[in-house]
Coordinates of N, CA and C in Angstrom, one line a residue:
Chain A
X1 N 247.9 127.3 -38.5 CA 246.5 127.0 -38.7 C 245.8 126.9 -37.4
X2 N 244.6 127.7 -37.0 CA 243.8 127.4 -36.3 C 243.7 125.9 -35.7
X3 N 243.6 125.4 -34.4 CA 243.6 123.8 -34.6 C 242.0 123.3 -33.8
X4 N 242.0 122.3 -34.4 CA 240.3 122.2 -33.9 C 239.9 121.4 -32.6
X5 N 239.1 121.7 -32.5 CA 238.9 121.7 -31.0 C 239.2 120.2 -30.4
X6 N 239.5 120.5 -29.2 CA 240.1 118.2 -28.9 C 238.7 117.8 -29.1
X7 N 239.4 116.6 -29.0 CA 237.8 115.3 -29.1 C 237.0 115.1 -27.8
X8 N 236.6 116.0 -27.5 CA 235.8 115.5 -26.6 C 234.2 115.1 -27.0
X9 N 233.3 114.8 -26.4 CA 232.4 114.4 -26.1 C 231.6 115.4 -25.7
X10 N 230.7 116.4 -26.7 CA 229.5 117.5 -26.0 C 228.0 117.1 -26.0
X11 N 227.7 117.8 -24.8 CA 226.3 117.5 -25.0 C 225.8 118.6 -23.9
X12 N 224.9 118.7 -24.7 CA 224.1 120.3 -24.9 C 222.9 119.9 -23.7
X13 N 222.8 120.6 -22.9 CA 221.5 120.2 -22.0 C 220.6 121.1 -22.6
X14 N 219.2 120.8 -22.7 CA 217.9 121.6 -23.2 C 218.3 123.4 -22.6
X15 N 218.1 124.1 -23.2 CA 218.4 125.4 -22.5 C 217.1 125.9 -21.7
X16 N 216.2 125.2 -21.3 CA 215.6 125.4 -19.8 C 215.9 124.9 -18.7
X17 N 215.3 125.4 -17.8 CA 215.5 124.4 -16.4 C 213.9 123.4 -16.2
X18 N 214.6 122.2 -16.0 CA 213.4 121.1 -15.7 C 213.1 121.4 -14.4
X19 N 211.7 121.5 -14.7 CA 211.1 121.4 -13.3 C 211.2 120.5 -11.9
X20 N 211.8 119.5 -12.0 CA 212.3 118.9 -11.3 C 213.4 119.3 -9.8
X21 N 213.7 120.4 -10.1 CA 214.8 121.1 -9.7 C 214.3 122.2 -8.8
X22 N 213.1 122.6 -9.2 CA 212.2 123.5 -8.2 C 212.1 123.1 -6.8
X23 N 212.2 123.6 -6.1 CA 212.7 123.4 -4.6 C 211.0 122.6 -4.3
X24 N 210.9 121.2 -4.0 CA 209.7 121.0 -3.7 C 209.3 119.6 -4.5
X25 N 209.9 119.5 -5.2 CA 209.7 118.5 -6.3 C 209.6 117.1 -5.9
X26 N 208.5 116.3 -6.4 CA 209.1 114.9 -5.3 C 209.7 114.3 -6.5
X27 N 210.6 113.4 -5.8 CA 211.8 112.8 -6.2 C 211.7 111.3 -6.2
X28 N 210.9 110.0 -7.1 CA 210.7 108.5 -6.8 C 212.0 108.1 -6.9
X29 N 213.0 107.2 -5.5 CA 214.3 106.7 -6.0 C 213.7 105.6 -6.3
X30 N 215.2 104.7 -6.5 CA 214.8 103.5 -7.3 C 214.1 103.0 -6.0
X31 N 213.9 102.8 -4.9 CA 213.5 101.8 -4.7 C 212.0 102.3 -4.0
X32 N 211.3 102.9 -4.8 CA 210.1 103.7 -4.8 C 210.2 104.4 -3.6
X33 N 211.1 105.2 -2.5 CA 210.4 106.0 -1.7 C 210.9 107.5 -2.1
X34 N 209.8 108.0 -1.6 CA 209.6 109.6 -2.0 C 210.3 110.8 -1.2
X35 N 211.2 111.6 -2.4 CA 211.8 112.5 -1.4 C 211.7 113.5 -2.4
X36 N 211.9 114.7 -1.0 CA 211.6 116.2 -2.1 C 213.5 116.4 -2.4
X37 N 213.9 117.3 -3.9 CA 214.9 117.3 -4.2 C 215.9 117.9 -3.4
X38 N 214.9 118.7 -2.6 CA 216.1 119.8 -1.9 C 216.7 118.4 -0.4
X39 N 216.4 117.6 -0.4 CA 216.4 116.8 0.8 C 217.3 115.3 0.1
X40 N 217.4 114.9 -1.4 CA 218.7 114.2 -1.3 C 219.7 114.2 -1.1
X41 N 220.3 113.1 -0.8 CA 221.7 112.7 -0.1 C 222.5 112.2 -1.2
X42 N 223.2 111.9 -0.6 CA 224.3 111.2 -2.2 C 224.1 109.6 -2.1
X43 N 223.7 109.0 -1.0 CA 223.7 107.8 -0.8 C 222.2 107.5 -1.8
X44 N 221.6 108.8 -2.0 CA 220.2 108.3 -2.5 C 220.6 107.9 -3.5
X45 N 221.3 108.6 -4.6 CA 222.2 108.7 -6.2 C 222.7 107.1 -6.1
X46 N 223.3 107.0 -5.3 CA 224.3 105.6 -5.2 C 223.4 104.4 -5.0
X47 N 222.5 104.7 -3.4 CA 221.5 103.2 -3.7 C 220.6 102.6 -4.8
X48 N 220.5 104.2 -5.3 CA 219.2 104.1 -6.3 C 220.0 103.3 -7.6
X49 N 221.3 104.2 -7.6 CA 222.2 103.4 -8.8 C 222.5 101.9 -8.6
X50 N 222.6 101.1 -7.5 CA 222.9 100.1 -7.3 C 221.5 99.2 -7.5
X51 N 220.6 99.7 -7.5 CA 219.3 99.1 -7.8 C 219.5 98.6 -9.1
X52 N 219.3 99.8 -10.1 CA 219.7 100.1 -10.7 C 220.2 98.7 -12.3
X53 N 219.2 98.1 -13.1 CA 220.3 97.3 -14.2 C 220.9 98.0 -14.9
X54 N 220.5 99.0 -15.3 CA 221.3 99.6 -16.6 C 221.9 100.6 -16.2
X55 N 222.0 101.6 -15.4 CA 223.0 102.7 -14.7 C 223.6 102.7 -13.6
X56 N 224.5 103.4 -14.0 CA 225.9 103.2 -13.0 C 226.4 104.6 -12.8
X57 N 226.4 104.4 -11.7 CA 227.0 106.3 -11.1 C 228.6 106.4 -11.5
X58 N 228.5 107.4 -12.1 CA 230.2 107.9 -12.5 C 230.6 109.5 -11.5
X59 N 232.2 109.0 -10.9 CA 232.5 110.2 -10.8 C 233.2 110.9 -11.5
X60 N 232.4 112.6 -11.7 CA 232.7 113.5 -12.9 C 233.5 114.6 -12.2
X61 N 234.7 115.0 -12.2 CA 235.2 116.0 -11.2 C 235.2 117.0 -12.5
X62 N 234.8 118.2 -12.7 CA 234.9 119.4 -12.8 C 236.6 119.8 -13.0
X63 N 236.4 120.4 -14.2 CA 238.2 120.3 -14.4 C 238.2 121.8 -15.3
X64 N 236.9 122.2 -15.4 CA 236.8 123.7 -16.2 C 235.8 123.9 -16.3
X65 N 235.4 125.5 -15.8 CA 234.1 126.2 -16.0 C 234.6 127.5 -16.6
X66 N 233.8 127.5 -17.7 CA 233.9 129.0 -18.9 C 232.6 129.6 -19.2
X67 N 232.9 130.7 -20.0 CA 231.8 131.3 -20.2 C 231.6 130.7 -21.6
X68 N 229.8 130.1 -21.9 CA 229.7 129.9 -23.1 C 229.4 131.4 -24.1
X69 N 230.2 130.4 -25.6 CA 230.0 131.7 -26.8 C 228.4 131.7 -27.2
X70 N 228.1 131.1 -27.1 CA 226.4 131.2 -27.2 C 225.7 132.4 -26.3
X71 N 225.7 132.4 -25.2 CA 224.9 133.4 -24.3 C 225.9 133.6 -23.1
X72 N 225.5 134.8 -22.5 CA 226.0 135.5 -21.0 C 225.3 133.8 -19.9
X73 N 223.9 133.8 -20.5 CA 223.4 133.4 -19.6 C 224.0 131.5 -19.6
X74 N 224.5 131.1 -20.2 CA 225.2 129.5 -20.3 C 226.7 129.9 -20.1
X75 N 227.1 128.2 -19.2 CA 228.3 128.1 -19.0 C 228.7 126.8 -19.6
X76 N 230.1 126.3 -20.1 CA 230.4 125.4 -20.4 C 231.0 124.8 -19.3
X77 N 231.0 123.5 -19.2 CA 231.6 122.8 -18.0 C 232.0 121.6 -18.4
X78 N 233.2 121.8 -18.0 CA 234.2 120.2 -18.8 C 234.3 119.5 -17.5
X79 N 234.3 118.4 -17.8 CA 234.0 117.3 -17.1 C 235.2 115.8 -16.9
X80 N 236.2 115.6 -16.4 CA 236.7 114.2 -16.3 C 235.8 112.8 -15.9
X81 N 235.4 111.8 -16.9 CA 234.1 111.1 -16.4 C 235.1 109.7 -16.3
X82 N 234.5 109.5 -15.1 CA 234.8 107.6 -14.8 C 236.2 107.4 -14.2
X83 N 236.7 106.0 -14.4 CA 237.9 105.6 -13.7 C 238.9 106.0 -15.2
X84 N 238.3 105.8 -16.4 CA 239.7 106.7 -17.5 C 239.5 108.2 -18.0
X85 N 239.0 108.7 -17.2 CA 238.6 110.3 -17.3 C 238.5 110.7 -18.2
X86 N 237.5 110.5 -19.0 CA 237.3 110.7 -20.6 C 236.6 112.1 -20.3
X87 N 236.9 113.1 -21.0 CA 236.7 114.7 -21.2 C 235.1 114.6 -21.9
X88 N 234.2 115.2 -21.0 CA 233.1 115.6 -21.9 C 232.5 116.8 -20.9
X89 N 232.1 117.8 -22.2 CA 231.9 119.1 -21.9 C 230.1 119.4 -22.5
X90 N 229.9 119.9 -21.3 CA 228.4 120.1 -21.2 C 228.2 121.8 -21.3
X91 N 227.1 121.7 -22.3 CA 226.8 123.4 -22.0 C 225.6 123.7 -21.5
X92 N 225.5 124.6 -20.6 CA 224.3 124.8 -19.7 C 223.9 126.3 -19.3
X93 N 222.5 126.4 -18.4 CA 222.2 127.3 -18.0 C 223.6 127.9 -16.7
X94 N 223.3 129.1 -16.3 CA 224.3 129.3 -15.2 C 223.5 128.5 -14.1
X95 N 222.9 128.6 -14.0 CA 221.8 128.3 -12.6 C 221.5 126.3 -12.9
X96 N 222.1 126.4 -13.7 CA 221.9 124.5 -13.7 C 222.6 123.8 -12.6
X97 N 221.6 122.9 -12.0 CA 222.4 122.2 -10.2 C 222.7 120.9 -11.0
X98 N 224.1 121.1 -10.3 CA 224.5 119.5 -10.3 C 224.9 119.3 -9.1
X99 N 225.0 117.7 -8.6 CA 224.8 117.0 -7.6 C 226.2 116.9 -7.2
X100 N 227.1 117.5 -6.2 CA 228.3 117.1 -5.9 C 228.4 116.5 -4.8
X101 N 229.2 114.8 -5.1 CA 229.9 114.1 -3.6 C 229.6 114.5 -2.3
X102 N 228.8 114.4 -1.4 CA 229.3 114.6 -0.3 C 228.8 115.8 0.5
X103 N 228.3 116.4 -1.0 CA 228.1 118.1 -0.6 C 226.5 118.5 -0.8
X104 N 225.7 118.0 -2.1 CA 225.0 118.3 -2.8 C 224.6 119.1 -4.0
X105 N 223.2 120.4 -4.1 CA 223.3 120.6 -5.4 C 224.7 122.0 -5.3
X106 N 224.5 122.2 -6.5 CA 225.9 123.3 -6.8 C 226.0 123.8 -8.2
X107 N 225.7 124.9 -8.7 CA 225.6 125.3 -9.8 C 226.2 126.2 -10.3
X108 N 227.0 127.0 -11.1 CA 227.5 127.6 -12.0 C 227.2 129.2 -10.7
X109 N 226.3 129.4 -10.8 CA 225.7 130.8 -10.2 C 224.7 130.4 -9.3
X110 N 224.7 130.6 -7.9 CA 224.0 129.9 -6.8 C 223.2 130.3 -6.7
X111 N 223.4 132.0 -6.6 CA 222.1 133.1 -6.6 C 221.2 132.8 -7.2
X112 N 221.4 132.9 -8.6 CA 220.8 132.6 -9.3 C 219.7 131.4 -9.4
X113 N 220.5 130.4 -9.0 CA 219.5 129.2 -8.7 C 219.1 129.0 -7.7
X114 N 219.1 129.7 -6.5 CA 218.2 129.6 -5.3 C 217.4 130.7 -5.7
X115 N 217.4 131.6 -6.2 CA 216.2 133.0 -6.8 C 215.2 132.0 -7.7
X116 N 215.7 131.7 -8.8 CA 214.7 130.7 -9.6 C 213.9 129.5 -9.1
X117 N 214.9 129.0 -8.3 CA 214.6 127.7 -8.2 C 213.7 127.5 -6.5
X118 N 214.3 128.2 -5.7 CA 214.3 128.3 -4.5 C 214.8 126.5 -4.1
X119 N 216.3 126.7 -4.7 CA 216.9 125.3 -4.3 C 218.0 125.6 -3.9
X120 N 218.4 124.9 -2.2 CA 219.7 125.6 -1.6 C 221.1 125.0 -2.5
X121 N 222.0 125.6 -2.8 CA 222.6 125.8 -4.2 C 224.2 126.3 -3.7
X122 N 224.9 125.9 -4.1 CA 226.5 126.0 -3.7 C 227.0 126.4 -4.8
X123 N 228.5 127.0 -4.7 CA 228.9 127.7 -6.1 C 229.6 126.2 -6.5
X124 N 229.7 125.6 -7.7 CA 230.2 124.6 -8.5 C 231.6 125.7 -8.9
X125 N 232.9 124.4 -8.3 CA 234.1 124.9 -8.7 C 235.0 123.7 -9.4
X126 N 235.9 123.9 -10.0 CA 236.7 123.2 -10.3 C 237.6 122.3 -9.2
X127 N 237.6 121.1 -9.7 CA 237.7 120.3 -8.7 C 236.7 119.5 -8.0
X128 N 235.6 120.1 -8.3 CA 234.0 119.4 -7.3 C 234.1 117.7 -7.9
X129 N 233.5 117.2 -7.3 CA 233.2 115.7 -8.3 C 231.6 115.4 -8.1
X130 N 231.1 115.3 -8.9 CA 229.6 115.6 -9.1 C 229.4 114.0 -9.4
X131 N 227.8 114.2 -9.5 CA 227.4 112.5 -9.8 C 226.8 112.7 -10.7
X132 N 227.3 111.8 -12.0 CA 226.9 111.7 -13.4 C 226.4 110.2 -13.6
X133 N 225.4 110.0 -15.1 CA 225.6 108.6 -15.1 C 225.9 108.2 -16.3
X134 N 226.2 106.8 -16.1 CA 226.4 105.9 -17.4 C 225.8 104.6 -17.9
X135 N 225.7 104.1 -18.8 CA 224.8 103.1 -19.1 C 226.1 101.8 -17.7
X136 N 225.7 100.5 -17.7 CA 226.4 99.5 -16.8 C 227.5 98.7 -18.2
X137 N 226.5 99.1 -19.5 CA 227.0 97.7 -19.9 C 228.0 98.5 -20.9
X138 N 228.1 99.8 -21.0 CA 229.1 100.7 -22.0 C 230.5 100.3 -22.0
X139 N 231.3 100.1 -22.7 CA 232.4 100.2 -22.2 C 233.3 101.1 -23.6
Chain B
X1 N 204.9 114.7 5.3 CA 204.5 113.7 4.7 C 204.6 113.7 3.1
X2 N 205.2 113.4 2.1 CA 204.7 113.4 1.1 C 203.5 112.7 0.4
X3 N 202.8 113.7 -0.5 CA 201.7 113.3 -1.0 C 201.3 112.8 -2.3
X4 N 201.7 112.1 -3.4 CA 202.5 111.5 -4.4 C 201.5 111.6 -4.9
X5 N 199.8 111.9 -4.7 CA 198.6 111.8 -5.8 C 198.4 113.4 -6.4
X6 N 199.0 114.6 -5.3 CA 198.2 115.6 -6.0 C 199.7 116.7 -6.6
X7 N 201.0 116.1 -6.9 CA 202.0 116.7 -7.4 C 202.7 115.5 -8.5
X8 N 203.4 115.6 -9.3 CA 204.0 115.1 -9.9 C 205.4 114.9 -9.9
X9 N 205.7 113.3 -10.0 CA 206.5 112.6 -8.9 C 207.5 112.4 -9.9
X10 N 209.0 112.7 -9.9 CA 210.1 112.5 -11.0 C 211.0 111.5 -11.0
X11 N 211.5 110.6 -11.7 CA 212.3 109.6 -11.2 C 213.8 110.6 -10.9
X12 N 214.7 109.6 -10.3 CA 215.4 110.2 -9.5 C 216.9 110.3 -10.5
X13 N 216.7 109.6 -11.9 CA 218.0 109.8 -12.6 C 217.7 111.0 -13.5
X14 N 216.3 111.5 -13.2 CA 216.3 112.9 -14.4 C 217.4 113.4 -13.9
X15 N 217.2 113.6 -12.3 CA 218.0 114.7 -12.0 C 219.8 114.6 -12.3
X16 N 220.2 113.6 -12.8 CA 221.5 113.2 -13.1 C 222.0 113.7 -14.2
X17 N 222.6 114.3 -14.5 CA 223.3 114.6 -16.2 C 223.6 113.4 -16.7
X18 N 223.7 113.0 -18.2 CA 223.7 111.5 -18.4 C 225.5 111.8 -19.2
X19 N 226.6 111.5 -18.6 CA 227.4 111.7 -19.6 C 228.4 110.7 -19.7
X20 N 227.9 110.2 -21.1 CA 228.6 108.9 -21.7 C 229.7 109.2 -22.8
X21 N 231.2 109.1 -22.0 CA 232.1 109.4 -22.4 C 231.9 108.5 -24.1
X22 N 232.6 109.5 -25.2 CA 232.6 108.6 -26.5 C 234.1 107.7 -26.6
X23 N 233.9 106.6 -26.2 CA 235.0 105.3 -26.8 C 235.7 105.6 -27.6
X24 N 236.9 105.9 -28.0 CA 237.4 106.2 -29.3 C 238.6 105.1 -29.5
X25 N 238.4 103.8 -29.0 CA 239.2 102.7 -29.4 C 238.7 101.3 -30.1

């Protein structure tokens, strides 16, 4: 028998790109100072998360990227989240940036999101560990 | 310099994916 899919945890990002991401965008961190997106750091993620009551930065390392069955144009990207690596799989644009450790943005198709976005853009691989978040008080 | 009156200003966890593993215990 067919077996059904593991338990993970999906969640569907809107199938546009938020404007936000547009190379130019200003960016309030937590502790109100202003930066354009293409110019954060990861320490910004992390201070701002430490400000922060209710969120807490999680590391999410990349553990699979596929093609989604919905469109050419989305990819699915599974995710290990936190210190008990709980599997959650996100479906997205190819050109969607996520924020990796150390590195910055990085997205499915780079071309693609430095053409759209004019945001400098890295290829997202398996293995990356990106900055995700989580509520503080979840457990 | 940024100019914070004539663009619109994003907070900085939009840009974060929000992914809250589901507890299953």
């Amino acid at each position: 028998a067919p077996s059904a899919p593991p338990p993970t945890s999906s969640t569907v990002v809107p199938p546009s790109l938020p404007p936000y991401f547009i190379k130019g965008s200003i960016i309030q961190l937590a502790d109100g100072e202003l930066k354009r997106v293409e110019d954060l750091k990861t320490e910004d993620f992390i201070q701002s998360a430490e400000i922060s009551s209710e969120l807490k930065i999680d590391s999410s390392t990349v553990e699979r990227i596929e093609g989604s069955h919905t469109s050419p144009n989305f990819a699915v990207v599974q995710f290990s989240v936190g210190e008990h690596r709980a599997q959650v799989s996100v479906e997205v644009l190819v050109e969607y940036p996520f924020f990796v450790f150390g590195q910055g943005w990085s997205s499915c198709c780079p071309d693609r999101t430095t053409q759209l976005l004019e945001l400098p853009c890295t290829k997202l691989s398996v293995g990356d560990v990106c900055i995700s978040l989580t509520l503080k008080n979840l457990r | 310099n940024v100019e914070p009156r004539s663009v619109p200003v994003f907070p900085w966890h939009s840009l974060v994916p929000f992914l809250a593993p589901t507890q299953s215990d």
